[in-house]
Every structure is written in C-alpha cells, then in structure tokens.
Tab-separated table of C-alpha atoms in Angstrom:
chain	number	residue	atom	x	y	z
A	1	MET	CA	-17.807	12.369	-8.543
A	2	GLU	CA	-16.571	9.049	-6.589
A	3	ASP	CA	-18.370	6.193	-4.577
A	4	GLU	CA	-18.694	2.835	-5.386
A	5	ASN	CA	-19.916	2.528	-8.870
A	6	HIS	CA	-16.925	5.019	-9.370
A	7	ARG	CA	-13.997	2.478	-9.241
A	8	LEU	CA	-9.727	3.129	-9.581
A	9	ALA	CA	-9.588	0.048	-11.872
A	10	PRO	CA	-11.445	-3.256	-13.352
A	11	ARG	CA	-12.978	-5.361	-10.399
A	12	TYR	CA	-12.891	-8.977	-11.130
A	13	SER	CA	-14.943	-11.287	-9.518
A	14	PHE	CA	-12.925	-13.605	-6.731
A	15	VAL	CA	-14.408	-15.230	-3.845
A	16	VAL	CA	-12.170	-16.159	-1.179
A	17	ASP	CA	-12.050	-15.811	3.061
A	18	ILE	CA	-10.911	-12.532	4.344
A	19	GLU	CA	-9.646	-11.346	7.806
A	20	VAL	CA	-10.942	-8.087	8.500
A	21	THR	CA	-9.754	-6.508	11.885
A	22	ASP	CA	-10.417	-2.708	13.195
A	23	LEU	CA	-6.933	-0.943	13.693
A	24	GLN	CA	-8.165	0.573	16.467
A	25	SER	CA	-10.656	-1.895	18.564
A	26	GLU	CA	-8.384	-4.893	17.388
A	27	THR	CA	-12.277	-6.278	16.870
A	28	GLN	CA	-12.084	-8.786	13.697
A	29	ILE	CA	-14.212	-10.484	11.161
A	30	ARG	CA	-14.136	-13.491	8.935
A	31	GLU	CA	-15.626	-13.559	6.215
A	32	ARG	CA	-15.918	-13.662	1.927
A	33	THR	CA	-14.974	-11.122	-0.436
A	34	LYS	CA	-17.170	-10.485	-3.214
A	35	ASP	CA	-14.606	-8.569	-6.377
A	36	LEU	CA	-10.820	-7.978	-6.046
A	37	SER	CA	-9.073	-5.502	-7.843
A	38	LEU	CA	-5.484	-3.288	-7.637
A	39	PHE	CA	-6.624	-1.192	-5.427
A	40	GLY	CA	-9.427	-2.847	-3.060
A	41	CYS	CA	-12.013	-5.404	-3.008
A	42	ASP	CA	-15.477	-5.544	-2.010
A	43	VAL	CA	-16.774	-8.481	1.161
A	44	ASN	CA	-19.812	-9.803	1.984
A	45	THR	CA	-20.563	-8.968	5.465
A	46	LEU	CA	-23.782	-8.873	7.137
A	47	ASN	CA	-22.290	-6.045	9.835
A	48	PRO	CA	-19.553	-4.006	8.081
A	49	PHE	CA	-17.555	-1.384	9.692
A	50	PRO	CA	-17.790	1.914	9.697
A	51	LYS	CA	-17.476	3.924	6.404
A	52	GLY	CA	-13.664	5.263	7.184
A	53	THR	CA	-13.270	2.941	9.331
A	54	ARG	CA	-8.891	2.017	8.741
A	55	VAL	CA	-8.473	-2.155	9.336
A	56	ARG	CA	-6.135	-4.110	7.863
A	57	ILE	CA	-6.613	-7.424	5.756
A	58	LYS	CA	-5.386	-10.814	4.892
A	59	LEU	CA	-6.736	-12.554	1.823
A	60	SER	CA	-6.160	-16.639	1.646
A	61	HIS	CA	-6.162	-17.883	-2.417
A	62	GLY	CA	-4.210	-20.639	-3.181
A	63	GLY	CA	-2.023	-21.003	-0.661
A	64	ALA	CA	-0.548	-17.557	-0.579
A	65	ASP	CA	-1.811	-14.954	1.820
A	66	VAL	CA	-1.967	-11.312	0.965
A	67	VAL	CA	-2.049	-8.787	3.843
A	68	ALA	CA	-2.733	-5.067	3.507
A	69	LEU	CA	-3.823	-1.731	5.045
A	70	ALA	CA	-6.819	-0.260	4.097
A	71	THR	CA	-10.190	1.888	5.138
A	72	VAL	CA	-13.958	1.111	4.488
A	73	ALA	CA	-15.176	3.058	1.517
A	74	TYR	CA	-19.169	2.554	2.326
A	75	ALA	CA	-20.109	-0.167	5.010
A	76	ARG	CA	-23.994	-1.458	4.028
A	77	PRO	CA	-25.590	-4.242	6.286
A	78	ASP	CA	-27.671	-5.308	2.712
A	79	MET	CA	-24.296	-4.964	0.631
A	80	GLY	CA	-21.441	-5.643	2.787
A	81	MET	CA	-18.237	-3.246	2.705
A	82	GLY	CA	-16.043	-1.927	0.529
A	83	VAL	CA	-12.408	-1.540	1.146
A	84	VAL	CA	-9.920	0.651	-0.761
A	85	PHE	CA	-6.173	-0.366	-0.224
A	86	THR	CA	-3.854	2.378	1.530
A	87	SER	CA	-0.326	0.216	2.358
A	88	ILE	CA	0.680	-3.247	0.763
A	89	GLU	CA	4.236	-4.524	0.681
A	90	PRO	CA	6.034	-5.194	-2.213
A	91	GLU	CA	5.802	-8.872	-2.045
A	92	ASP	CA	2.209	-8.805	-1.464
A	93	GLU	CA	1.590	-6.445	-4.476
A	94	ARG	CA	3.282	-8.775	-6.567
A	95	ILE	CA	1.017	-11.520	-4.995
A	96	LEU	CA	-2.048	-9.533	-5.790
A	97	GLU	CA	-1.305	-8.778	-9.462
A	98	GLY	CA	-0.607	-12.305	-9.718
A	99	TRP	CA	-3.878	-12.966	-9.140
A	100	ILE	CA	-5.400	-10.665	-11.111
A	101	ALA	CA	-3.861	-11.971	-14.322
A	102	GLU	CA	-4.813	-15.133	-13.829
A	103	LEU	CA	-8.590	-13.473	-13.394
A	104	MET	CA	-7.965	-11.923	-16.462
A	105	GLY	CA	-6.931	-15.264	-18.402
A	106	ILE	CA	-3.063	-14.198	-18.574
A	107	PRO	CA	-0.534	-15.933	-18.411
A	108	ILE	CA	1.301	-15.496	-15.352
A	109	GLN	CA	5.394	-15.757	-16.060
A	110	LYS	CA	7.395	-18.178	-13.507
A	111	GLN	CA	10.210	-15.750	-12.229
C-alpha cells in the first residue's frame, strides 16, 4: 500500500526555499520545505497543487540550487503537499546527495 507514510527512503528535516511550478499552467509558488529525501520532499503550503500534478521544483540551500521534475504525491490544505522526484540531472543529484549526507552527519569528500 503506497501512501505518504510509506517512504522510499528516510526523510530528514530540511527547511529551505523551494519554487514549485505547475508544468501545464506555469503557475509558480514559492514556499519552504519541511523535509527531504533522495526521492522527494514535503512542501509547506496553504495552496497545494492537486495530487498527480506534474511540477518542476527548485531547491536553494548553501549557495547551490537543485532543479528536478516531480509529481505531487499528496496534497492537503492543512499539511501542504509531498512531491516525488521523477527526473533529476546527475549534477543536481550529486548536490542533493551532498545535502542528505550533511543532514546525516556524514563528512562530505571533496572531489
């Protein structure tokens, strides 16, 4: 059974700026995340996009941005929305993995 309580990976508390753009209407919201995993994040918003909406997200943290395509997995006016990443470029994925390692307290190796 898939729902917002069944995660593909652990989520870590991660509050950063996020832009979420509906790919069909180009409607954009700017909010804050609640948490982050390698596969998605939760977004604090009073006006979530409907479940199933295809979106482009842009996360900003520590002077770096991560851009990914995603789908809204759940949407509740009282809780915000969860997005699941569907496509992410290798460089953005590397940055995302670095953020997760930082949240887990793992030293990041410089390349």
